[in-house]
CSV table of C-alpha atoms in Angstrom, one decimal:
chain,number,residue,atom,x,y,z
R,1,MET,CA,56.5,85.4,57.8
R,2,ALA,CA,56.7,84.5,54.2
R,3,VAL,CA,53.0,84.0,53.8
R,4,THR,CA,51.7,85.3,50.6
R,5,THR,CA,48.0,85.6,49.9
R,6,PRO,CA,47.0,84.1,46.7
R,7,THR,CA,45.7,86.6,44.3
R,8,ARG,CA,43.7,85.7,41.3
R,9,PRO,CA,45.5,86.8,38.2
R,10,ALA,CA,43.9,89.5,36.2
R,11,PRO,CA,41.5,87.7,33.9
R,12,ALA,CA,43.4,86.8,30.8
R,13,PRO,CA,41.9,88.1,27.6
R,14,ARG,CA,39.8,85.2,26.3
R,15,PRO,CA,40.7,83.9,22.9
R,16,ALA,CA,38.4,85.6,20.5
R,17,ARG,CA,35.7,83.2,19.5
R,18,PRO,CA,35.5,82.7,15.8
R,19,ALA,CA,32.4,84.6,14.7
R,20,ARG,CA,29.5,82.3,14.3
R,21,SER,CA,28.8,81.8,10.7
R,22,SER,CA,25.4,82.1,9.3
R,23,PHE,CA,26.2,78.9,7.4
R,24,ALA,CA,25.2,76.2,9.9
R,25,PRO,CA,27.3,73.4,8.5
R,26,LEU,CA,30.5,75.5,8.9
R,27,ASN,CA,29.7,76.0,12.6
R,28,PHE,CA,29.1,72.3,12.9
R,29,TRP,CA,32.4,71.4,11.3
R,30,ARG,CA,34.2,73.9,13.5
R,31,SER,CA,32.9,72.3,16.7
R,32,THR,CA,34.5,69.3,18.5
R,33,ILE,CA,31.2,67.4,18.4
R,34,GLY,CA,30.7,68.2,14.7
R,35,LYS,CA,34.2,66.8,13.8
R,36,LYS,CA,33.6,63.8,15.9
R,37,THR,CA,30.3,63.2,14.1
R,38,VAL,CA,32.1,63.4,10.8
R,39,MET,CA,34.4,60.7,12.1
R,40,ALA,CA,31.5,58.5,13.3
R,41,VAL,CA,29.7,58.7,10.0
R,42,THR,CA,32.7,58.1,7.8
R,43,GLY,CA,33.9,55.4,10.1
R,44,LEU,CA,30.6,53.5,9.8
R,45,LEU,CA,30.7,54.0,6.0
R,46,MET,CA,34.1,52.4,5.8
R,47,LEU,CA,33.0,49.6,8.2
R,48,ALA,CA,30.1,48.8,5.9
R,49,PHE,CA,32.5,48.6,3.0
R,50,LEU,CA,34.9,46.4,4.9
R,51,ILE,CA,32.1,43.9,5.7
R,52,ALA,CA,31.3,43.6,2.0
R,53,HIS,CA,35.1,43.4,1.2
R,54,MET,CA,35.7,40.6,3.7
R,55,LEU,CA,32.8,38.5,2.5
R,56,GLY,CA,33.9,38.9,-1.1
R,57,ASN,CA,37.4,37.8,-0.3
R,58,LEU,CA,36.1,34.5,1.0
R,59,LYS,CA,35.0,33.6,-2.6
R,60,ILE,CA,38.6,32.7,-3.1
R,61,PHE,CA,37.8,29.3,-1.5
R,62,TYR,CA,35.5,28.6,-4.5
R,63,GLY,CA,38.5,28.5,-6.8
R,64,ARG,CA,40.3,30.5,-9.5
R,65,ASP,CA,37.4,30.8,-12.0
R,66,ASP,CA,34.8,31.9,-9.4
R,67,PHE,CA,37.1,34.4,-7.8
R,68,ASP,CA,38.4,36.0,-11.0
R,69,HIS,CA,34.8,36.2,-12.3
R,70,TYR,CA,33.8,37.9,-9.1
R,71,ALA,CA,36.7,40.3,-9.3
R,72,ASP,CA,35.7,41.1,-12.8
R,73,TRP,CA,32.1,41.7,-11.8
R,74,LEU,CA,33.2,44.3,-9.2
R,75,ARG,CA,34.2,46.5,-12.2
R,76,THR,CA,30.9,46.1,-13.9
R,77,ILE,CA,28.4,46.8,-11.0
R,78,GLY,CA,25.7,49.1,-12.1
R,79,GLU,CA,25.8,48.2,-15.8
R,80,PRO,CA,24.0,48.8,-18.0
R,81,VAL,CA,22.4,51.8,-16.1
R,82,LEU,CA,25.9,53.1,-15.4
R,83,HIS,CA,28.7,52.9,-17.9
R,84,GLY,CA,31.5,50.3,-17.3
R,85,ALA,CA,33.4,50.9,-14.1
R,86,TRP,CA,31.5,54.0,-13.3
R,87,TYR,CA,30.1,52.5,-10.1
R,88,LEU,CA,33.7,51.5,-9.2
R,89,TRP,CA,34.9,55.0,-9.6
R,90,ILE,CA,32.0,56.5,-7.6
R,91,GLN,CA,32.8,54.0,-4.8
R,92,ARG,CA,36.5,54.9,-4.9
R,93,PHE,CA,35.7,58.6,-4.7
R,94,VAL,CA,33.3,58.2,-1.8
R,95,LEU,CA,35.7,56.0,0.1
R,96,THR,CA,38.6,58.2,-0.5
R,97,LEU,CA,36.6,61.2,0.7
R,98,ALA,CA,35.6,59.2,3.8
R,99,VAL,CA,39.2,58.3,4.6
R,100,VAL,CA,40.3,61.9,4.1
R,101,LEU,CA,37.5,63.4,6.2
R,102,HIS,CA,38.1,60.8,8.9
R,103,ALA,CA,41.9,61.5,9.0
R,104,VAL,CA,41.6,65.3,8.8
R,105,SER,CA,39.1,65.3,11.7
R,106,ALA,CA,41.2,62.9,13.7
R,107,TYR,CA,44.3,65.0,13.1
R,108,GLN,CA,42.6,68.3,14.0
R,109,LEU,CA,40.9,66.8,17.1
R,110,SER,CA,44.1,65.1,18.3
R,111,ARG,CA,46.1,68.3,18.0
R,112,ARG,CA,43.5,70.1,20.0
R,113,ASP,CA,43.4,67.3,22.6
R,114,LEU,CA,47.2,67.2,23.1
R,115,LYS,CA,47.2,71.0,23.4
R,116,ALA,CA,44.5,70.9,26.1
R,117,ARG,CA,46.5,68.7,28.4
R,118,PRO,CA,50.2,69.7,28.0
R,119,ALA,CA,51.2,68.9,31.6
R,120,LYS,CA,51.2,65.3,32.7
R,121,TYR,CA,50.6,64.2,36.3
R,122,ALA,CA,53.7,63.4,38.2
R,123,HIS,CA,51.9,60.4,39.6
R,124,LYS,CA,50.8,58.2,36.7
R,125,GLN,CA,47.1,57.9,36.2
R,126,ARG,CA,45.4,54.5,36.5
R,127,ALA,CA,43.6,54.2,33.2
R,128,LYS,CA,40.1,52.9,33.1
R,129,ALA,CA,40.0,52.7,29.4
R,130,GLY,CA,41.1,49.5,27.7
R,131,TYR,CA,44.0,48.8,25.3
R,132,ALA,CA,41.9,49.5,22.2
R,133,VAL,CA,41.3,53.1,23.3
R,134,HIS,CA,45.0,53.7,23.7
R,135,VAL,CA,46.0,52.5,20.2
R,136,MET,CA,43.3,54.5,18.3
R,137,ARG,CA,45.7,57.1,17.1
R,138,TYR,CA,48.7,54.9,16.3
R,139,GLY,CA,46.3,52.2,15.0
R,140,GLY,CA,44.7,54.8,12.7
R,141,ILE,CA,48.1,55.9,11.3
R,142,THR,CA,49.1,52.2,10.9
R,143,LEU,CA,45.9,51.5,9.0
R,144,ALA,CA,46.4,54.6,6.7
R,145,LEU,CA,49.8,53.3,5.8
R,146,PHE,CA,48.5,49.8,5.3
R,147,ILE,CA,45.7,51.0,3.0
R,148,ILE,CA,48.4,52.7,0.7
R,149,TYR,CA,50.5,49.4,0.7
R,150,HIS,CA,47.3,47.4,0.1
R,151,ILE,CA,46.3,49.5,-2.9
R,152,LEU,CA,49.9,49.3,-4.4
R,153,ASP,CA,49.7,45.5,-3.8
R,154,PHE,CA,46.3,44.6,-5.3
R,155,THR,CA,44.8,47.6,-7.1
R,156,THR,CA,47.7,49.2,-9.0
R,157,LEU,CA,49.7,45.9,-8.7
R,158,THR,CA,52.9,47.9,-8.4
R,159,LEU,CA,54.3,45.8,-5.6
R,160,ASN,CA,52.6,42.6,-6.6
R,161,ARG,CA,54.9,39.7,-7.5
R,162,HIS,CA,52.5,38.3,-10.1
R,163,GLY,CA,50.9,41.5,-11.1
R,164,VAL,CA,48.7,40.5,-14.0
R,165,GLU,CA,45.6,42.5,-14.4
R,166,GLY,CA,42.5,40.4,-14.3
R,167,ALA,CA,44.3,37.5,-12.6
R,168,ALA,CA,43.1,38.4,-9.2
R,169,TYR,CA,43.4,34.8,-7.8
R,170,ASP,CA,47.0,34.4,-8.8
R,171,ASN,CA,47.9,37.9,-7.6
R,172,VAL,CA,46.5,37.1,-4.2
R,173,VAL,CA,48.3,33.8,-4.0
R,174,SER,CA,51.6,35.3,-5.1
R,175,SER,CA,51.5,38.0,-2.4
R,176,PHE,CA,50.5,35.9,0.5
R,177,SER,CA,52.9,33.1,-0.3
R,178,VAL,CA,55.6,35.4,1.1
R,179,TRP,CA,55.7,35.1,4.8
R,180,TRP,CA,56.4,38.8,5.6
R,181,VAL,CA,53.6,40.1,3.4
R,182,THR,CA,51.2,37.9,5.4
R,183,ALA,CA,52.9,39.2,8.6
R,184,ILE,CA,52.1,42.8,7.5
R,185,TYR,CA,48.5,41.8,6.9
R,186,ILE,CA,48.2,40.1,10.3
R,187,VAL,CA,49.5,43.1,12.2
R,188,ALA,CA,47.3,45.5,10.2
R,189,MET,CA,44.2,43.4,10.7
R,190,ILE,CA,44.8,43.2,14.5
R,191,PHE,CA,45.0,47.0,14.5
R,192,LEU,CA,41.8,47.0,12.4
R,193,GLY,CA,40.0,44.9,15.0
R,194,LEU,CA,41.1,47.1,17.9
R,195,HIS,CA,40.2,50.2,15.9
R,196,ILE,CA,36.7,48.9,15.3
R,197,GLN,CA,36.2,47.6,18.8
R,198,HIS,CA,36.5,51.1,20.2
R,199,GLY,CA,35.4,52.9,17.1
R,200,PHE,CA,32.0,51.3,16.6
R,201,TRP,CA,31.0,51.9,20.2
R,202,SER,CA,32.4,55.4,20.1
R,203,ALA,CA,30.5,56.1,16.9
R,204,ALA,CA,27.2,55.1,18.5
R,205,GLN,CA,28.1,57.3,21.5
R,206,THR,CA,28.9,60.3,19.2
R,207,LEU,CA,25.8,59.9,17.2
R,208,GLY,CA,23.8,59.8,20.4
R,209,LEU,CA,22.5,56.3,19.7
R,210,ASN,CA,23.7,54.8,23.0
R,211,ARG,CA,21.3,54.4,25.8
R,212,PRO,CA,22.0,52.7,29.2
R,213,ASN,CA,19.9,49.7,28.3
R,214,ARG,CA,21.7,49.4,24.9
R,215,ASP,CA,25.2,49.8,26.1
R,216,ARG,CA,26.0,46.1,26.6
R,217,ALA,CA,24.5,45.3,23.2
R,218,VAL,CA,26.5,48.0,21.4
R,219,HIS,CA,29.7,46.9,23.1
R,220,GLY,CA,28.9,43.3,22.2
R,221,ILE,CA,28.3,44.2,18.5
R,222,ALA,CA,31.5,46.2,18.4
R,223,THR,CA,33.6,43.3,19.7
R,224,GLY,CA,31.7,40.9,17.4
R,225,LEU,CA,32.4,43.0,14.4
R,226,ALA,CA,36.0,43.4,15.4
R,227,VAL,CA,36.6,39.6,15.7
R,228,LEU,CA,34.5,38.9,12.6
R,229,LEU,CA,36.5,41.3,10.4
R,230,THR,CA,39.9,40.4,11.8
R,231,VAL,CA,39.4,36.7,11.5
R,232,GLY,CA,37.5,37.0,8.2
R,233,PHE,CA,40.2,39.0,6.6
R,234,LEU,CA,43.1,36.9,8.0
R,235,ILE,CA,41.6,33.5,6.8
R,236,VAL,CA,42.7,34.2,3.2
R,237,PRO,CA,46.4,35.1,3.7
R,238,VAL,CA,46.8,32.4,6.4
R,239,ALA,CA,45.2,29.8,4.1
R,240,VAL,CA,47.5,30.8,1.2
R,241,LEU,CA,50.6,30.7,3.4
R,242,ALA,CA,49.5,27.3,4.7
R,243,GLY,CA,49.1,26.0,1.2
R,244,LEU,CA,45.4,25.5,1.4
R,245,VAL,CA,44.9,27.9,-1.5
R,246,ASP,CA,47.4,27.7,-4.4
G,1,MET,CA,49.8,57.8,61.2
G,2,LYS,CA,53.0,59.0,59.7
G,3,LEU,CA,52.5,60.2,56.1
G,4,THR,CA,54.7,61.8,53.5
G,5,LEU,CA,53.0,64.2,51.2
G,6,ARG,CA,54.6,65.2,47.9
G,7,ILE,CA,52.8,68.4,47.0
G,8,TRP,CA,52.9,70.5,43.8
G,9,ARG,CA,54.2,73.9,44.9
G,10,GLN,CA,53.9,76.8,42.4
G,11,ALA,CA,54.2,80.4,43.6
G,12,GLY,CA,52.0,81.8,40.8
G,13,PRO,CA,50.8,81.4,37.3
G,14,ALA,CA,54.2,82.4,35.9
G,15,ASP,CA,56.2,80.0,38.1
G,16,SER,CA,57.2,76.6,36.7
G,17,GLY,CA,56.4,74.7,39.8
G,18,ARG,CA,57.7,71.5,41.4
G,19,MET,CA,56.8,68.6,43.7
G,20,VAL,CA,58.0,69.2,47.3
G,21,ALA,CA,57.9,66.5,50.0
G,22,TYR,CA,56.5,67.1,53.5
G,23,GLU,CA,56.4,64.8,56.4
G,24,VAL,CA,53.2,64.7,58.5
G,25,PRO,CA,54.0,62.6,61.5
G,26,ASP,CA,50.8,63.2,63.4
G,27,ALA,CA,48.0,62.4,60.9
G,28,ASN,CA,44.8,60.9,62.3
G,29,PRO,CA,42.9,58.3,60.4
G,30,ASP,CA,39.7,60.2,61.1
G,31,MET,CA,40.9,63.4,59.5
G,32,SER,CA,39.6,64.4,56.1
G,33,PHE,CA,42.2,65.1,53.4
G,34,LEU,CA,41.6,68.8,53.7
G,35,GLU,CA,42.1,68.6,57.5
G,36,LEU,CA,45.4,66.9,56.8
G,37,LEU,CA,46.4,69.8,54.7
G,38,ASP,CA,45.2,72.2,57.4
G,39,VAL,CA,47.5,70.5,59.9
G,40,LEU,CA,50.4,70.7,57.6
G,41,ASN,CA,49.6,74.4,56.8
G,42,GLU,CA,49.5,75.3,60.6
G,43,ARG,CA,52.9,73.8,61.0
G,44,LEU,CA,54.3,75.5,57.8
G,45,THR,CA,52.8,78.9,59.1
G,46,LEU,CA,54.4,78.5,62.5
G,47,GLU,CA,57.7,77.6,60.9
G,48,GLY,CA,57.5,80.7,58.7
G,49,ASP,CA,56.9,78.8,55.5
G,50,ASP,CA,54.4,79.6,52.9
G,51,PRO,CA,51.3,77.4,53.5
G,52,VAL,CA,49.9,75.2,50.7
G,53,THR,CA,47.1,77.0,48.9
G,54,PHE,CA,44.1,74.9,48.0
G,55,ASP,CA,40.4,75.7,47.2
G,56,HIS,CA,37.7,74.6,49.7
G,57,ASP,CA,34.4,75.8,51.0
G,58,CYS,CA,31.6,73.7,52.4
G,59,ARG,CA,33.6,70.6,53.3
G,60,GLU,CA,30.4,68.6,52.9
G,61,GLY,CA,30.9,67.3,49.4
G,62,ILE,CA,28.3,69.5,47.8
G,63,CYS,CA,29.9,72.8,46.8
G,64,GLY,CA,32.5,71.7,44.2
G,65,SER,CA,35.2,74.0,45.5
G,66,CYS,CA,37.7,71.4,46.6
G,67,GLY,CA,39.5,69.0,44.4
G,68,VAL,CA,43.0,67.9,43.9
G,69,VAL,CA,44.6,64.9,42.1
G,70,ILE,CA,45.7,62.4,44.8
G,71,ASN,CA,48.0,59.7,43.6
G,72,GLY,CA,47.0,60.3,40.0
G,73,GLN,CA,43.3,60.2,40.7
G,74,ALA,CA,41.0,63.2,40.8
G,75,HIS,CA,39.6,63.4,44.3
G,76,GLY,CA,41.7,60.4,45.4
G,77,PRO,CA,41.1,56.7,45.5
G,78,ARG,CA,37.6,56.5,46.9
G,79,GLU,CA,34.7,56.4,44.3
G,80,ARG,CA,32.1,59.1,44.2
G,81,THR,CA,33.8,61.1,47.0
G,82,THR,CA,35.1,64.6,46.9
G,83,THR,CA,38.5,65.5,48.4
G,84,CYS,CA,36.9,66.9,51.6
G,85,GLN,CA,35.0,63.7,52.2
G,86,LEU,CA,38.0,61.5,51.7
G,87,HIS,CA,39.4,60.4,55.1
G,88,MET,CA,42.9,59.3,55.9
G,89,ARG,CA,41.7,55.9,56.9
G,90,GLU,CA,41.8,55.2,53.2
G,91,PHE,CA,45.6,55.3,53.4
G,92,ALA,CA,48.1,53.2,55.4
G,93,ASP,CA,50.7,54.4,57.9
G,94,GLY,CA,53.9,55.3,56.1
G,95,ASP,CA,52.2,56.0,52.7
G,96,VAL,CA,53.7,58.5,50.3
G,97,ILE,CA,50.9,60.5,48.7
G,98,ASP,CA,51.3,62.7,45.6
G,99,VAL,CA,49.0,65.7,45.6
G,100,GLU,CA,48.7,67.7,42.3
G,101,PRO,CA,46.4,70.4,41.0
G,102,TRP,CA,43.8,69.7,38.2
G,103,ARG,CA,45.8,69.7,34.9
G,104,SER,CA,44.3,71.3,31.8
G,105,VAL,CA,45.3,74.2,29.7
G,106,ALA,CA,41.8,75.7,30.4
G,107,PHE,CA,42.5,75.5,34.2
G,108,GLY,CA,45.5,77.7,34.8
G,109,VAL,CA,47.3,77.1,38.2
G,110,VAL,CA,46.7,80.2,40.4
G,111,LYS,CA,48.9,79.0,43.2
G,112,ASP,CA,50.0,75.5,44.4
G,113,LEU,CA,46.8,73.3,44.2
G,114,MET,CA,44.4,76.1,43.3
G,115,VAL,CA,43.4,76.4,39.7
G,116,ASP,CA,41.2,78.9,37.9
G,117,ARG,CA,38.0,77.1,36.9
G,118,SER,CA,36.1,80.2,35.7
G,119,GLY,CA,36.0,78.5,32.3
G,120,LEU,CA,33.2,76.3,33.7
G,121,ASP,CA,31.4,79.4,34.8
G,122,ARG,CA,31.6,80.9,31.4
G,123,ILE,CA,30.1,77.7,30.0
G,124,ILE,CA,27.2,78.0,32.4
G,125,ARG,CA,26.7,81.6,31.5
G,126,ALA,CA,26.3,80.6,27.8
G,127,GLY,CA,23.1,78.8,28.6
G,128,GLY,CA,23.2,76.6,31.7
G,129,TYR,CA,20.0,78.1,33.0
G,130,ILE,CA,16.3,78.5,32.2
G,131,SER,CA,14.7,81.8,31.6
G,132,ALA,CA,11.7,82.1,34.0
G,133,ASN,CA,9.9,85.0,35.5
G,134,THR,CA,10.6,85.4,39.2
G,135,GLY,CA,7.8,85.7,41.7
G,136,SER,CA,5.9,83.1,43.7
G,137,ALA,CA,6.7,79.5,42.9
G,138,PRO,CA,4.4,78.1,40.2
G,139,GLU,CA,1.9,75.4,41.1
G,140,ALA,CA,3.9,72.1,41.1
G,141,HIS,CA,1.2,70.1,39.3
G,142,ALA,CA,0.9,72.7,36.5
G,143,THR,CA,3.9,71.1,34.6
G,144,PRO,CA,3.8,67.3,35.1
G,145,VAL,CA,7.2,65.6,34.6
G,146,PRO,CA,7.3,61.8,34.1
G,147,LYS,CA,9.3,60.1,36.9
G,148,PRO,CA,12.1,58.7,34.8
G,149,ILE,CA,12.7,62.1,33.2
G,150,ALA,CA,12.7,63.8,36.6
G,151,ASP,CA,15.2,61.2,37.8
G,152,THR,CA,17.5,61.8,34.8
G,153,ALA,CA,17.3,65.5,35.4
G,154,PHE,CA,18.0,65.2,39.1
G,155,ASP,CA,20.9,62.8,38.5
G,156,ASN,CA,22.6,65.3,36.2
G,157,ALA,CA,21.7,68.2,38.4
G,158,THR,CA,23.9,66.7,41.1
G,159,CYS,CA,27.0,68.0,39.1
G,160,ILE,CA,28.8,70.3,41.4
G,161,GLY,CA,31.1,71.7,38.7
G,162,CYS,CA,34.3,70.6,40.6
G,163,GLY,CA,36.2,70.0,37.3
G,164,ALA,CA,37.3,66.4,38.2
G,165,CYS,CA,36.1,65.2,34.8
G,166,VAL,CA,38.4,67.7,33.1
G,167,ALA,CA,41.3,66.7,35.4
G,168,ALA,CA,40.9,63.0,34.7
G,169,CYS,CA,40.4,63.3,30.9
G,170,PRO,CA,43.5,62.6,28.9
G,171,ASN,CA,42.3,65.4,26.6
G,172,GLY,CA,41.3,67.8,29.3
G,173,SER,CA,37.8,67.8,27.9
G,174,ALA,CA,34.8,69.3,29.7
G,175,MET,CA,32.3,67.2,27.9
G,176,LEU,CA,31.0,65.4,31.0
G,177,PHE,CA,30.4,68.8,32.8
G,178,THR,CA,28.7,70.3,29.8
G,179,SER,CA,26.6,67.1,29.2
G,180,ALA,CA,25.4,67.2,32.8
G,181,LYS,CA,24.1,70.7,32.3
G,182,VAL,CA,22.5,69.9,28.9
G,183,THR,CA,20.9,66.7,30.1
G,184,HIS,CA,19.6,68.3,33.2
G,185,LEU,CA,17.9,71.2,31.6
G,186,ASN,CA,17.0,69.8,28.1
G,187,SER,CA,15.2,66.8,29.7
G,188,LEU,CA,12.7,69.0,31.5
G,189,PRO,CA,9.7,70.9,30.0
G,190,GLN,CA,11.0,74.0,31.8
G,191,GLY,CA,14.1,73.9,29.6
G,192,ALA,CA,12.3,73.2,26.4
G,193,PRO,CA,11.9,76.7,25.0
G,194,GLU,CA,15.7,77.2,24.9
G,195,ARG,CA,16.6,73.6,24.1
G,196,ALA,CA,18.3,74.1,20.8
G,197,ASP,CA,20.0,77.4,21.6
G,198,ARG,CA,21.2,76.1,24.9
G,199,VAL,CA,23.2,73.1,23.5
G,200,LEU,CA,24.6,75.1,20.6
G,201,ASN,CA,25.8,77.9,22.9
G,202,LEU,CA,27.2,75.6,25.6
G,203,VAL,CA,29.2,73.6,23.2
G,204,GLU,CA,30.5,76.8,21.5
G,205,ALA,CA,31.5,78.2,24.8
G,206,MET,CA,33.1,74.9,25.8
G,207,ASP,CA,35.2,74.8,22.6
G,208,ALA,CA,36.2,78.5,23.0
G,209,GLU,CA,37.7,77.8,26.4
G,210,GLY,CA,40.3,75.4,24.9
G,211,PHE,CA,39.1,72.2,26.5
G,212,GLY,CA,39.9,69.1,24.4
G,213,GLY,CA,37.4,67.0,22.6
G,214,CYS,CA,35.8,63.7,23.8
G,215,THR,CA,37.4,60.5,22.7
G,216,ASN,CA,35.0,58.3,24.8
G,217,THR,CA,37.7,57.0,27.1
G,218,GLY,CA,35.4,57.1,30.1
G,219,GLU,CA,38.0,58.4,32.5
G,220,CYS,CA,35.7,61.3,33.5
G,221,THR,CA,32.8,59.2,34.8
G,222,VAL,CA,35.2,57.2,37.1
G,223,ALA,CA,36.5,60.4,38.6
G,224,CYS,CA,33.2,62.2,39.0
G,225,PRO,CA,32.3,62.5,42.6
G,226,LYS,CA,28.6,62.6,41.7
G,227,GLY,CA,28.6,59.6,39.3
G,228,ILE,CA,27.4,61.5,36.2
G,229,PRO,CA,27.2,58.7,33.7
G,230,LEU,CA,28.7,58.5,30.2
G,231,ASP,CA,25.2,58.3,28.9
G,232,SER,CA,24.9,62.0,29.6
G,233,ILE,CA,27.6,62.6,26.9
G,234,ALA,CA,25.5,60.5,24.4
G,235,THR,CA,22.6,62.8,25.3
G,236,LEU,CA,24.7,65.9,24.7
G,237,ASN,CA,25.8,64.6,21.3
G,238,ARG,CA,22.2,63.7,20.5
G,239,GLU,CA,20.9,67.2,21.5
G,240,TYR,CA,23.8,68.8,19.6
G,241,LEU,CA,23.0,66.9,16.4
G,242,ARG,CA,19.3,67.6,16.8
G,243,ALA,CA,19.8,71.3,17.2
G,244,SER,CA,22.4,71.4,14.3
G,245,LEU,CA,19.9,69.7,12.0
G,246,GLY,CA,17.4,72.5,12.9
G,247,ARG,CA,14.9,70.3,14.6
G,248,LYS,CA,12.9,72.0,17.4
């Protein structure tokens, strides 16, 4: 009979654990939960910025003078305590750091996750998680590329058709008058909404703020923020394309 | 019932493995899933074939030994049920059923449907216990525990360490398992003295085993035969942050 008794393989040598550092933040950064916490904190920081950014955009409906004046004021926040544009550069530095930390954590964790489950099941799994969860990684990459495009469009004005410094209103109108530029923004903002819908709840979970009796509320706020930001950001390009702002 | 089983056959850790189809013409709806495999194995043995290797022990749903992925779902289609407590009445005559081992790089396949789950034991060894002097049981009223906290601890103590959470997770993460241990012991006064060390050591051991990280997909809690909630993962994260910030 060809019966073989299963034998446990000799215990494989365990991968040597990285020696625990006496510097606690390093241990924290090395752990999966630590990196996830970094993603949660930087994500919430970017979210706070986006809410302010979206509300500021809506000032375009007050007309060219108001909008250009507002855009100019953004460069002078903190004066006279801070020198001209210092606050702007501090904010740029902090946001860039947040994006980099968020992306590096996501990359390292994703690599680890993909390595942890190399073999797929022959029978496809029925997923419980919604669409937003499945597009977190692709959505994140899409948003990173979009941010680069967006900065080239409205900050450096490299890709802007009008491209006159200080003429924020006209720069916005010139970009969004082109249908495919608006289309890029629509796609990116839908990904942004999906990213926030899972990301906000996930951040609350990672920071240990979720409780059973708060779960519905946190999910509700996540969906609310996702819709608010997607719609709020898209009103401007759609209004320009529709000729409501010119 | 006539059933077709497509079972993962793998001679050993070094073998690449494949799905092999077996007909079971004489299945009974009242059989458990493991009994169905027993019936198949008896036949395979008589025919001189190698029987299908699978882990099992109590067959009462409380030991955590059994566990296979049935039609893409850890422990099969029935909620909060281990493989041994899943009965063939959940399936229809003529069904084709795919049976696969837990998949995770931290769970190597030993043979067929049997995987090496000792990684979970090493996580427990890192702090899934309380240090107490043995001897006669202490007076129960000496350490009062509020009812809601006792309930939380009990709910998490029901974890049988079967590994279904790891099998269901798209990242092969053991966060639900680890969170059940941390929530169980760190909620109770008996676990308080080692509270910070426990969570730091458990997470370090979990990461060292090569399990993936948590992306909050929630697949684990659906697969868990004991219904350990996602809230336990929030508790684990909270305990980890607290310990990392040096709060006692």
